[in-house]
Coordinates of C-alpha atoms in Angstrom, one line a residue:
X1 CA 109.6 -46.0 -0.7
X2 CA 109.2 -42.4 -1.5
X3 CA 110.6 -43.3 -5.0
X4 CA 108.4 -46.4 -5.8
X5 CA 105.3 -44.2 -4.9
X6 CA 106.5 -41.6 -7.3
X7 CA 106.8 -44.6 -10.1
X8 CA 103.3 -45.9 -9.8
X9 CA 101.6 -42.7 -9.3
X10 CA 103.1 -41.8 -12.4
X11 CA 102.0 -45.0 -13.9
X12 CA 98.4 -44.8 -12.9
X13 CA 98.1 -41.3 -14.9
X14 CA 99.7 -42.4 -17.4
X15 CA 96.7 -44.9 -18.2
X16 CA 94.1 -42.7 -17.3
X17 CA 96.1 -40.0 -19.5
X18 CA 95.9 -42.8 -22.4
X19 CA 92.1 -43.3 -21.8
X20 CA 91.4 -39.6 -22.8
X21 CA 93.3 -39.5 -25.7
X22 CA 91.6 -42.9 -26.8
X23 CA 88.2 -41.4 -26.3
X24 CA 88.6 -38.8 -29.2
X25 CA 89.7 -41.8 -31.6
X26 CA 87.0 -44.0 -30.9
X27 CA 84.2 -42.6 -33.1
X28 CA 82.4 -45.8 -34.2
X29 CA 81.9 -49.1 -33.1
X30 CA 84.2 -50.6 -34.7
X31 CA 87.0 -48.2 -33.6
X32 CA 85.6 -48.6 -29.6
X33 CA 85.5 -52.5 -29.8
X34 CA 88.0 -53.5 -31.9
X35 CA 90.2 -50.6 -32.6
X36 CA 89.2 -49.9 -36.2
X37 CA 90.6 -53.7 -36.8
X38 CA 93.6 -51.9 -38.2
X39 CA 96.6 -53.2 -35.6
X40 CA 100.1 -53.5 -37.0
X41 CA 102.3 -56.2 -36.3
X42 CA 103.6 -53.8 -33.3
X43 CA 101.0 -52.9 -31.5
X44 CA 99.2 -56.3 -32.2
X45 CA 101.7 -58.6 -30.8
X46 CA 102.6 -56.6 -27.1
X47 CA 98.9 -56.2 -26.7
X48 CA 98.0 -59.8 -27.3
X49 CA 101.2 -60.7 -24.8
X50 CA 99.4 -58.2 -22.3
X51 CA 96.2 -59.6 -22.0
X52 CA 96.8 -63.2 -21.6
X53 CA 99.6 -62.6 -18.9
X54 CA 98.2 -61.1 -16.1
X55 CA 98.2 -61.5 -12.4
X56 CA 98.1 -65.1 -12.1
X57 CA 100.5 -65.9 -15.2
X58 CA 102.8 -62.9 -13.4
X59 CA 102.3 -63.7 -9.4
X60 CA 100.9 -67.3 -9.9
X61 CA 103.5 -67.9 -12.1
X62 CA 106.3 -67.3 -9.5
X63 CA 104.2 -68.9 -7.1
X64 CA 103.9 -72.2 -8.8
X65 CA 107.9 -71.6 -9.2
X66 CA 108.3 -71.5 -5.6
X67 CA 106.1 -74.4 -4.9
X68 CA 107.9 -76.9 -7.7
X69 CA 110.6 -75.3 -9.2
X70 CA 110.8 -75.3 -12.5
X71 CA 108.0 -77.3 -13.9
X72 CA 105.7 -74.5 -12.3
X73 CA 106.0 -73.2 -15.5
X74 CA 103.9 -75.1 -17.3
X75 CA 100.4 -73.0 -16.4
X76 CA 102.0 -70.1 -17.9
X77 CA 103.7 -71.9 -20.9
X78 CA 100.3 -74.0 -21.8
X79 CA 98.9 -70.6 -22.1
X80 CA 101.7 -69.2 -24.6
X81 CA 100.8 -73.0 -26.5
X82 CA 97.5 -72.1 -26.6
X83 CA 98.2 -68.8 -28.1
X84 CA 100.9 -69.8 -30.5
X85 CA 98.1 -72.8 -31.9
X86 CA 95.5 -69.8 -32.1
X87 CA 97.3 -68.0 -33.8
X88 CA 98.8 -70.6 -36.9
X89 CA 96.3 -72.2 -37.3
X90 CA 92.5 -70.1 -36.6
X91 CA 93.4 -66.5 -36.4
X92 CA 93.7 -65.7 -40.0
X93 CA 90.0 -66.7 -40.5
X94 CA 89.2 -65.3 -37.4
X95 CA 90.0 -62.2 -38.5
X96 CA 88.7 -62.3 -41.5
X97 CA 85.2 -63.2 -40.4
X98 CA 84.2 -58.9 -39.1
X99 CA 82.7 -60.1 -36.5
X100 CA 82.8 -58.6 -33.0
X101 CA 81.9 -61.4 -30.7
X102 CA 82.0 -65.6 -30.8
X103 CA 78.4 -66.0 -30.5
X104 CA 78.1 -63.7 -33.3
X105 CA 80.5 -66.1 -35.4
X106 CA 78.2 -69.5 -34.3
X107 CA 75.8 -67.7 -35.5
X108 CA 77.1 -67.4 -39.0
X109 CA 78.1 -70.8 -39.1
X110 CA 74.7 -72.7 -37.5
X111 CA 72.4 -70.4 -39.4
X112 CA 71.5 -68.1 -36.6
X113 CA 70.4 -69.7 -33.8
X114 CA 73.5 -70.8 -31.7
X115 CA 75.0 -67.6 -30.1
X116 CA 72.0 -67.7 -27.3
X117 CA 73.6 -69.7 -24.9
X118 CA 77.0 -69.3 -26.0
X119 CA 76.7 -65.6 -25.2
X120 CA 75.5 -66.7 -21.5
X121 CA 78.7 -69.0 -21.0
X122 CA 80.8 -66.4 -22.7
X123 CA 79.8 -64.0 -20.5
X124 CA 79.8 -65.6 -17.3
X125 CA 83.5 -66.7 -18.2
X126 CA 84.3 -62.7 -19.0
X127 CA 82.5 -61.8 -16.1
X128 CA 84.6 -63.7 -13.6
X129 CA 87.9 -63.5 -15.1
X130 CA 87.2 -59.5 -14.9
X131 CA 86.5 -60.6 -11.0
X132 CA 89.6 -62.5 -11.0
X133 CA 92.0 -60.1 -12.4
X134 CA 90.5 -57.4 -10.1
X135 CA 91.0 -58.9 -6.9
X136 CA 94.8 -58.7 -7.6
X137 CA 95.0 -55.3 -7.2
X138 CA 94.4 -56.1 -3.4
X139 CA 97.7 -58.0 -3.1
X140 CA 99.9 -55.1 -5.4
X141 CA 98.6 -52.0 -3.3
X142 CA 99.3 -53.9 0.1
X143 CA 102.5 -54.4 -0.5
X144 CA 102.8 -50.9 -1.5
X145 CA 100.9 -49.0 0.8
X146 CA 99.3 -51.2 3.3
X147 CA 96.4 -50.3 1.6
X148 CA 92.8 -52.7 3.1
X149 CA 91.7 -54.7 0.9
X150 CA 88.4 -52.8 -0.2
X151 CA 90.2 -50.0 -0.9
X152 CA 92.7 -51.4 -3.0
X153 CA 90.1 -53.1 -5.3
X154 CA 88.0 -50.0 -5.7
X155 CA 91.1 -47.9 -6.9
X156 CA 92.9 -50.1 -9.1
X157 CA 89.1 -51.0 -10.8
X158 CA 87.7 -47.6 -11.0
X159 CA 91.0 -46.8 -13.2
X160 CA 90.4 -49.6 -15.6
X161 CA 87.1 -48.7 -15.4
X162 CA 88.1 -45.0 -16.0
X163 CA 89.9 -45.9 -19.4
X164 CA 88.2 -48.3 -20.7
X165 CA 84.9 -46.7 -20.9
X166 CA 86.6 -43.2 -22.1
X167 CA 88.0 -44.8 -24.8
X168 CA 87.3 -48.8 -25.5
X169 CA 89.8 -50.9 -27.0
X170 CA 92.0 -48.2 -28.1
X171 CA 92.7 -46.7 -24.7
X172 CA 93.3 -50.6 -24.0
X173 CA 95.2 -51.1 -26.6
X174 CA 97.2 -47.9 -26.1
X175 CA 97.7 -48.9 -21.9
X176 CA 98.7 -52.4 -23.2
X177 CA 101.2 -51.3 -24.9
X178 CA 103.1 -49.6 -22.1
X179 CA 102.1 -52.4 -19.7
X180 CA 104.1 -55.0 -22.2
X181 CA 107.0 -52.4 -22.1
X182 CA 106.7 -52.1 -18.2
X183 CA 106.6 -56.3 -17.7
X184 CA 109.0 -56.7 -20.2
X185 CA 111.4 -54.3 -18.3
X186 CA 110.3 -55.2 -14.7
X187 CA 109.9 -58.8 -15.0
X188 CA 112.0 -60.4 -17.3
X189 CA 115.1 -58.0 -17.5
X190 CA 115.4 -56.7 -13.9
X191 CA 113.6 -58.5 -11.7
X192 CA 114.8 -62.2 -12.9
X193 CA 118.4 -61.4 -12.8
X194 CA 118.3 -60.1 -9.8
X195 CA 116.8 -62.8 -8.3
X196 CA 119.4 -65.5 -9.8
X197 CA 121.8 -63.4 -8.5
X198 CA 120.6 -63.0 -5.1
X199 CA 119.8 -66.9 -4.4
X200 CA 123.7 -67.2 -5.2
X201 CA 123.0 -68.3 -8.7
X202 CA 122.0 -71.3 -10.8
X203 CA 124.8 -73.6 -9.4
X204 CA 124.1 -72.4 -5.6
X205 CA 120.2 -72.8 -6.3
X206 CA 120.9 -76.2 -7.7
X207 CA 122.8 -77.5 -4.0
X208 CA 119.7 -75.7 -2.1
X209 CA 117.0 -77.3 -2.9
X210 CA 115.8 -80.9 -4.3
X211 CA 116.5 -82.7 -7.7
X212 CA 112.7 -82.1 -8.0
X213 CA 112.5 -78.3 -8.7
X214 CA 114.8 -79.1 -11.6
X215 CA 112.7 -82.0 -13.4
X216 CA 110.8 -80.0 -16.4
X217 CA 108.0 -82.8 -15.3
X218 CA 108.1 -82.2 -11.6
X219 CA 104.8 -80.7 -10.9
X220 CA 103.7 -84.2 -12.6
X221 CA 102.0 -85.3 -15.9
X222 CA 97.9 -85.0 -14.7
X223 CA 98.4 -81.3 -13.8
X224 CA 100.0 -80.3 -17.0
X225 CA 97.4 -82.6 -19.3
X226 CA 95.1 -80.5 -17.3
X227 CA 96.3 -77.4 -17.6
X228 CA 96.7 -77.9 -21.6
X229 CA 92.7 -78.8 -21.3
X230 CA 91.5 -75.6 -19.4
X231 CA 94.5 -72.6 -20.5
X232 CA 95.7 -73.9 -24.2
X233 CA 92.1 -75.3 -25.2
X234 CA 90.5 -72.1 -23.3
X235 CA 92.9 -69.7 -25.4
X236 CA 91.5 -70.8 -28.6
X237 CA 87.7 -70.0 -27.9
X238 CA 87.7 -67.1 -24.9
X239 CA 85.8 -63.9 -26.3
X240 CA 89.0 -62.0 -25.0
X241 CA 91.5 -63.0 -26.8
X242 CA 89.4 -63.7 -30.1
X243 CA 88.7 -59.7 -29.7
X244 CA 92.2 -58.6 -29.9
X245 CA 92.1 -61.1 -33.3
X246 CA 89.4 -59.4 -34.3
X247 CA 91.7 -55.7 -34.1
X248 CA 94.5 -57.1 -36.6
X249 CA 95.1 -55.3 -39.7
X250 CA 94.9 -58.3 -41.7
X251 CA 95.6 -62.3 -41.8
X252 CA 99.8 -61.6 -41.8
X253 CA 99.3 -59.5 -38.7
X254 CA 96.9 -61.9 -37.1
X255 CA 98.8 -65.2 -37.6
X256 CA 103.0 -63.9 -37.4
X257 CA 101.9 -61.0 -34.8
X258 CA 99.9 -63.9 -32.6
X259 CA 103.4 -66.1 -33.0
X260 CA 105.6 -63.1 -31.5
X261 CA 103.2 -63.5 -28.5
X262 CA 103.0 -67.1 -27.7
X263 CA 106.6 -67.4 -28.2
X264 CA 107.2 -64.4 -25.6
X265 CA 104.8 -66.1 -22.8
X266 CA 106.6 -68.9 -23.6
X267 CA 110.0 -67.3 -22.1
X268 CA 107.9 -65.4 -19.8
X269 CA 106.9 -68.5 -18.0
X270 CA 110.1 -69.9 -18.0
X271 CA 111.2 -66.7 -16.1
X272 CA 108.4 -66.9 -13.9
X273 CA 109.3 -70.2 -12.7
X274 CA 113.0 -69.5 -12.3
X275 CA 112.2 -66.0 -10.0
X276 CA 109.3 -68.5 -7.5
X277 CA 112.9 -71.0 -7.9
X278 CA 114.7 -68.2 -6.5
X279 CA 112.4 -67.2 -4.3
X280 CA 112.7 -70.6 -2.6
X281 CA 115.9 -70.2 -1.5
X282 CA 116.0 -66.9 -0.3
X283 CA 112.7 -67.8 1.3
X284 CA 111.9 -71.1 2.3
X285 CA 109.9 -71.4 4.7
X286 CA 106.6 -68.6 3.5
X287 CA 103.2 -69.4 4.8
X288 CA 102.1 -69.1 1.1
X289 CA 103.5 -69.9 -2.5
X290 CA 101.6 -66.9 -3.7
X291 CA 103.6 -64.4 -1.1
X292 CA 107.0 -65.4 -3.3
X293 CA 106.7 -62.2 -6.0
X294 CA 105.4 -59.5 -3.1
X295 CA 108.5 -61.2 -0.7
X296 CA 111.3 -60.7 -3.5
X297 CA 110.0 -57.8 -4.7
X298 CA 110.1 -56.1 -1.7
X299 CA 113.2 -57.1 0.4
X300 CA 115.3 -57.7 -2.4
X301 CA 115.4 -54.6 -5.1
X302 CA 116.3 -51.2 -4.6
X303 CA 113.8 -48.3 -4.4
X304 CA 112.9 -47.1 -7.5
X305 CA 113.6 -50.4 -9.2
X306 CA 111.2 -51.5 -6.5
X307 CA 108.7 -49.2 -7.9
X308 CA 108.9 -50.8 -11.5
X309 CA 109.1 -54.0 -11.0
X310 CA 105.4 -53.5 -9.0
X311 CA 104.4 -51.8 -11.9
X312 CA 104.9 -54.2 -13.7
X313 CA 102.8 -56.6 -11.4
X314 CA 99.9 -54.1 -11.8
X315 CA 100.5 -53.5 -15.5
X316 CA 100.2 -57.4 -15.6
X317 CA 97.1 -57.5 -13.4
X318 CA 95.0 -54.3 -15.2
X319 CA 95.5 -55.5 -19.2
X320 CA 93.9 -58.6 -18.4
X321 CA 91.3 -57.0 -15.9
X322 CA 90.7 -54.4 -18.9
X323 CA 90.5 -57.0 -21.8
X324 CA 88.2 -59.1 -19.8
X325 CA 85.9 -55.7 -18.9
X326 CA 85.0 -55.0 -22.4
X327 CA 84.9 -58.4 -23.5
X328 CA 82.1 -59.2 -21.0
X329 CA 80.7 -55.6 -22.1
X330 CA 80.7 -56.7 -25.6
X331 CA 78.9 -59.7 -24.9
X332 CA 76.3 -58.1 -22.4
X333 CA 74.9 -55.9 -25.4
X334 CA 75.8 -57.7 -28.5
X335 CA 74.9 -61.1 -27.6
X336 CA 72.2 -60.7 -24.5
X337 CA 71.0 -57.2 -24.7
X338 CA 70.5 -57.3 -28.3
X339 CA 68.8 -60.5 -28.4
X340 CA 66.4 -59.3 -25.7
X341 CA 65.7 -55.8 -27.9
X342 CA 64.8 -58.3 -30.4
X343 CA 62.8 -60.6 -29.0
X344 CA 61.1 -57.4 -27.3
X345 CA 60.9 -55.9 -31.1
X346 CA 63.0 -53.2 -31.4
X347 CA 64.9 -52.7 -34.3
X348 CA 68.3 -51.7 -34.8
X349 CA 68.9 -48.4 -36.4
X350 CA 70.3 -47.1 -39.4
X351 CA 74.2 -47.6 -39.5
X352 CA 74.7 -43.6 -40.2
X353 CA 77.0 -41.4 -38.4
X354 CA 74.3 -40.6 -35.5
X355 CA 74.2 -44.3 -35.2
X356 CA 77.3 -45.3 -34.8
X357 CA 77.6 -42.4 -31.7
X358 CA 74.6 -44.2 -30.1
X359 CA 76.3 -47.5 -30.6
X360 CA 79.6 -46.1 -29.3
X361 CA 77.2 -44.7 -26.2
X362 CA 75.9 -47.8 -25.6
X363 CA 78.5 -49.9 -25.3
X364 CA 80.9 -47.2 -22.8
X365 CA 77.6 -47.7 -21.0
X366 CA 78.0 -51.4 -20.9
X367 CA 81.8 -50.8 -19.3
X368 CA 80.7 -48.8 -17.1
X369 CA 77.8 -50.9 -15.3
X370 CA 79.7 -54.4 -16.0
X371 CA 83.2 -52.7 -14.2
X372 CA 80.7 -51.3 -11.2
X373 CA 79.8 -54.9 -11.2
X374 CA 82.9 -56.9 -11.4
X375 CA 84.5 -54.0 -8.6
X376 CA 81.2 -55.0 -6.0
X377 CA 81.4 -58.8 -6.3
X378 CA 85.3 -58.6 -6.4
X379 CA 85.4 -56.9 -3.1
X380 CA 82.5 -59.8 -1.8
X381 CA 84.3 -62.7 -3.1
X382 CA 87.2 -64.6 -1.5
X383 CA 87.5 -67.6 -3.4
X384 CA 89.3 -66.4 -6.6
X385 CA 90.8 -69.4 -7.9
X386 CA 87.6 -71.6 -7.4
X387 CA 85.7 -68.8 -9.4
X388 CA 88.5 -68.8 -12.3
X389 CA 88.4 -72.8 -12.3
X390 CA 84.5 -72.8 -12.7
X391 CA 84.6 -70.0 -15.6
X392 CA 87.3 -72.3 -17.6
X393 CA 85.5 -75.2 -16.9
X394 CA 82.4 -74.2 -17.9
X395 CA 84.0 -72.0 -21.0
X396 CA 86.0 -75.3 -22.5
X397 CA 83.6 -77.9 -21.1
X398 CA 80.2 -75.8 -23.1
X399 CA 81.9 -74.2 -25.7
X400 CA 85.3 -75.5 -27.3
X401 CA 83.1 -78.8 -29.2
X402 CA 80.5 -76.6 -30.9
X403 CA 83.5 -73.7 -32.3
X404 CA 86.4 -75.8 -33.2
X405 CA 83.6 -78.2 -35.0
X406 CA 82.3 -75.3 -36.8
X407 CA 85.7 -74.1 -37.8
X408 CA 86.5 -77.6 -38.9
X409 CA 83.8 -79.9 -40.2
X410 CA 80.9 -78.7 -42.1
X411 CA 79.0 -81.9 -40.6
X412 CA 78.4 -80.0 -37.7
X413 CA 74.9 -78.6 -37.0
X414 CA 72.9 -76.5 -35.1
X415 CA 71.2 -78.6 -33.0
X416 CA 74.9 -80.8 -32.5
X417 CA 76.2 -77.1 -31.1
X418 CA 73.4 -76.9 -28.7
X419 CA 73.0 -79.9 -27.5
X420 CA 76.8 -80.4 -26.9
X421 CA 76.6 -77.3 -25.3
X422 CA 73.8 -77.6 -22.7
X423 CA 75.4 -81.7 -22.2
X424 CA 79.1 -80.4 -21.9
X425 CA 78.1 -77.1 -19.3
X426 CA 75.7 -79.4 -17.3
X427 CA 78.4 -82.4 -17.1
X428 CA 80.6 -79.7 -16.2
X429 CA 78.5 -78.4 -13.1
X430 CA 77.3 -81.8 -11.9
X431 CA 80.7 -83.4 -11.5
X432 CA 82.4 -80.3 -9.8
X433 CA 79.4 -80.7 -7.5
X434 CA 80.1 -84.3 -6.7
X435 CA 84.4 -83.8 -7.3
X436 CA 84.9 -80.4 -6.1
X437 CA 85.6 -77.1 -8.1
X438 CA 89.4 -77.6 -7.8
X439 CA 88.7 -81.6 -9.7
X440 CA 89.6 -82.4 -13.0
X441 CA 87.5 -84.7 -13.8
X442 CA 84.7 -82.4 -14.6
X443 CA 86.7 -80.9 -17.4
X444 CA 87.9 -84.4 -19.0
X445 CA 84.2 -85.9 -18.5
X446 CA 82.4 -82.2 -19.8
X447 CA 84.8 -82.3 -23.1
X448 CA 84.5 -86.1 -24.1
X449 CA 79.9 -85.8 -23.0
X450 CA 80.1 -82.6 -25.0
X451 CA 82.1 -84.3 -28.0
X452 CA 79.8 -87.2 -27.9
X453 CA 76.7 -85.5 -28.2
X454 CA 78.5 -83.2 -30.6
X455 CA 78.9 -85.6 -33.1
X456 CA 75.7 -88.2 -32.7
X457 CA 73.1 -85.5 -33.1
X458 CA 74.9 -83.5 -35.7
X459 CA 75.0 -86.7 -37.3
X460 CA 71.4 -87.9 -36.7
X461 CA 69.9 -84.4 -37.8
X462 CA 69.4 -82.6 -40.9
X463 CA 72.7 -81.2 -42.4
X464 CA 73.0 -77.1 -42.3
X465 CA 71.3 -74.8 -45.0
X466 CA 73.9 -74.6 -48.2
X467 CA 72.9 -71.3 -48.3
X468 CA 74.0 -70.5 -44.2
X469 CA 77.6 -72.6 -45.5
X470 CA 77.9 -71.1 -48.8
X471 CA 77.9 -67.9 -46.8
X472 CA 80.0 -69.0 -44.5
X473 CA 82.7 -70.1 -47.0
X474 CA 82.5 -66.2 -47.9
X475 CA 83.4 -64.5 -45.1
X476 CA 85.8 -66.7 -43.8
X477 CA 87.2 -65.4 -47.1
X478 CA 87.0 -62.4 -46.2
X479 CA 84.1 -60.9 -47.9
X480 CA 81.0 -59.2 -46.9
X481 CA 78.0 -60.1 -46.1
X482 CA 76.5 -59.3 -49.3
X483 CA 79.6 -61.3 -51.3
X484 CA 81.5 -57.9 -50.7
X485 CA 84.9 -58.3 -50.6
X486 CA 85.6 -58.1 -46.5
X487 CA 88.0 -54.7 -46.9
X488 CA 85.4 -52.9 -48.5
X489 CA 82.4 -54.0 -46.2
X490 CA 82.5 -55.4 -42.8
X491 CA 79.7 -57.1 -40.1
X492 CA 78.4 -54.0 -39.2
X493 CA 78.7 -51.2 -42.4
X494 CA 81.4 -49.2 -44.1
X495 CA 84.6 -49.8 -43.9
X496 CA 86.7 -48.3 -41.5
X497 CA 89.4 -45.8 -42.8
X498 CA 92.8 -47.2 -43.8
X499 CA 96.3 -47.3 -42.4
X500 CA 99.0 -47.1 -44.6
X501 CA 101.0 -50.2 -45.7
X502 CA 103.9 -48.9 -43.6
X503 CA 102.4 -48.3 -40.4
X504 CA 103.6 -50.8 -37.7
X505 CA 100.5 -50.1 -35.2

């Protein structure tokens, strides 16, 4: 094992490494939340793969593999859908809308008023995924150094904490990077042949086990309708993955970089499933599905490969722990903290250079409290995946109606977003009350209440201000605020400096 310690000891300074050289980059706010918005097609597309597979896509994924064969894909591969229909069809306007939050873009489109609650949900939804992604570390440093459980969580969070707040979403985006390298290596080209090879191969795998682990449809119809409700419709709205949108250079890099992506969790899923297929016949008898990946990993691979193939399980679990951190820090001060500032009447300062330090000041702040935060109630909660279910409930139940109406039909209104809203969170809470967390009829019953109301009061009340639309209409444009063109003046100020045309990241 001395070899795999050496390999993930390396790892770990590695990122922390990246999160100092990301701190002298990140100069402005722009630059600390959305990496300048100037992404290549590189650097765009393996950190978009990053963040939306982490822990459960990587050791859920070969869980749900192990417990139905090949159909446990389908989690995994509803969120590469999700993704791939992001990206063709929103992203370019997205992008184009300099914004650095989804409240803030509500706002724009209802005329000021609809990113209050919105923020909330958003948050709550950031706040526990961070949670989420953070209690993984527990099961990755177990296997590797029978590390207790508090301990585990504390290290593997204080380093995402550690480079995140050092440098924002370039150290991110500079760690994601070598985590997509790391996965792509561990999982999909060392860890799944191996695997296949070891359970005697496809043929051998096929006499093993039942028909059923074979039929694409095996894990059964409701389960996937439900998972295309909560992880493809979730895709299209979270504040984490519409802040990696918000870093590409432009709409080609946005909509073609988002496409690389999807199409990669697609054939990660597909692996994932196959290895938990695997796993099954080497294994079939594990108290848990979720053991399969830890199992494989570490009675089946050679040291050293060992080592990277558990990397690549924590490079998984910290890019979505780190995009979730400074998406719920994002939202904490631009859409709660700023609000209360206001309402409290202080105004915001002058967008000089002094400024932009204090806002870059502020918002490592924000890491830093919200990852203390998420690292305290991670190590005091044990339910993860009835915390997760209740943040994607309450995220697509409250909040897909009022954005993909605003993004669609100019109908909608302000008092439509709220009301569907507070109606889709609050059918969303009562019926997982009376069905259970783990039900899905609080997300079909939330999405159809929320639609409802959606429509009838946006309907039955006054249609929104020309002038908030005709605005509108001009940033998703891409200009300015001020009818700018939207390379020349952004959200927030000046424009940001410019890559060349021939950078790729």
């Amino acid at each position: 094992m001395a070899v795999d310690y050496a390999v993930i000891v390396v790892y770990l300074a590695g990122m922390l490494a990246m999160g100092w050289w990301g701190m002298r980059r990140a100069k402005s706010k722009a630059e600390f939340l959305v990496a300048g918005r100037r992404l290549g097609p590189w650097m765009y597309s393996g950190t978009m793969a990053a963040i939306v597979l982490g822990g459960a896509s990587t050791i859920g994924g070969v869980g749900l593999g192990y417990q139905y064969g090949l159909s446990g894909a389908w989690m995994v591969f509803t969120i590469g859908l999700g993704l791939l229909a992001l990206s063709v069809f929103f992203s370019a306007r997205i992008a184009r809308l300099k914004v650095y939050t989804v409240s803030e873009m509500l706002d724009l489109r209802y005329g000021g008023r609809a990113g209050i609650i919105s923020g909330l949900v958003m948050w709550g939804y950031t706040l526990m995924l961070a949670v989420t992604s953070t209690i993984a570390y527990a099961t990755i440093f177990d296997v590797l150094f029978d590390m207790h459980r508090t301990v585990a969580i504390i290290l593997g969070g204080a380093i995402v904490v550690a480079y995140s707040t050092l440098g924002g979403m370039w150290s991110i985006t500079l760690t994601d990077m070598v985590q997509f390298v790391v996965k792509t290596i561990g999982v999909l080209l060392l860890l799944l042949p191996i695997a296949v090879v070891k359970a005697g191969g496809f043929s051998e795998m096929k006499a093993q086990l039942p028909t059923e682990y074979f039929d694409p449809l095996g894990i059964g119809g409701e389960t996937i309708f439900t998972y295309v409700l909560i992880y493809t419709f979730g895709m299209l709205i979270g504040q984490d993955i519409w802040q990696r949108v918000f870093t590409a250079r432009g709409d080609s890099t946005a909509r073609w970089g988002g496409t690389v992506a999807g199409t990669y969790c697609l054939v990660y899923a597909i692996a994932g499933a196959v290895i938990g297929t695997a796993a099954k016949v080497l294994y079939p008898k594990l108290p848990s599905a979720d053991d399969a990946f830890a199992t494989i990993v570490k009675d089946e691979l050679p040291p050293g490969v060992r080592g990277l193939v558990l990397a690549a399980a924590l490079a998984a679990v910290m890019s979505t722990s780190s995009g979730a951190l400074i998406a719920c820090a994002t939202v904490a001060n631009n859409d709660i903290w700023a609000r209360l500032r206001e309402l409290f009447g202080q105004r915001e300062g002058r967008p000089d250079v002094a400024g932009e330090r204090d806002e870059v000041r502020d918002n490592r702040a924000f890491i830093l409290v919200m990852g203390i935060a998420v690292i305290c109630i991670a190590i005091a909660l044990n339910d993860v995946v009835g915390a997760l279910t209740v943040a994607y409930n309450l995220l697509v139940g409250g909040l897909l109606v009022p954005i993909l109406g605003g993004l669609l039909w100019k109908r909608g209104t302000v008092q439509g977003a709220l009301a569907a809203m507070v109606v889709g969170g609050l059918t969303v809470i009562s019926l997982m009350a009376a069905y259970g967390i783990l039900a899905n009829e609080p997300i079909y019953y939330g999405l159809l209440a929320s639609l409802a109301v959606y429509l009838v009061v946006s309907l039955l009340t006054k249609p929104t201000d020309p002038a908030v639309l005709a605005a509108w209409r001009r940033r998703l444009a891409g200009e300015g605020p001020d009818g700018a063109d939207g390379a020349d003046a952004g959200a927030d100020g000046p424009r940001e400096p410019s890559v060349p045309a021939t950078s790729t990241g």
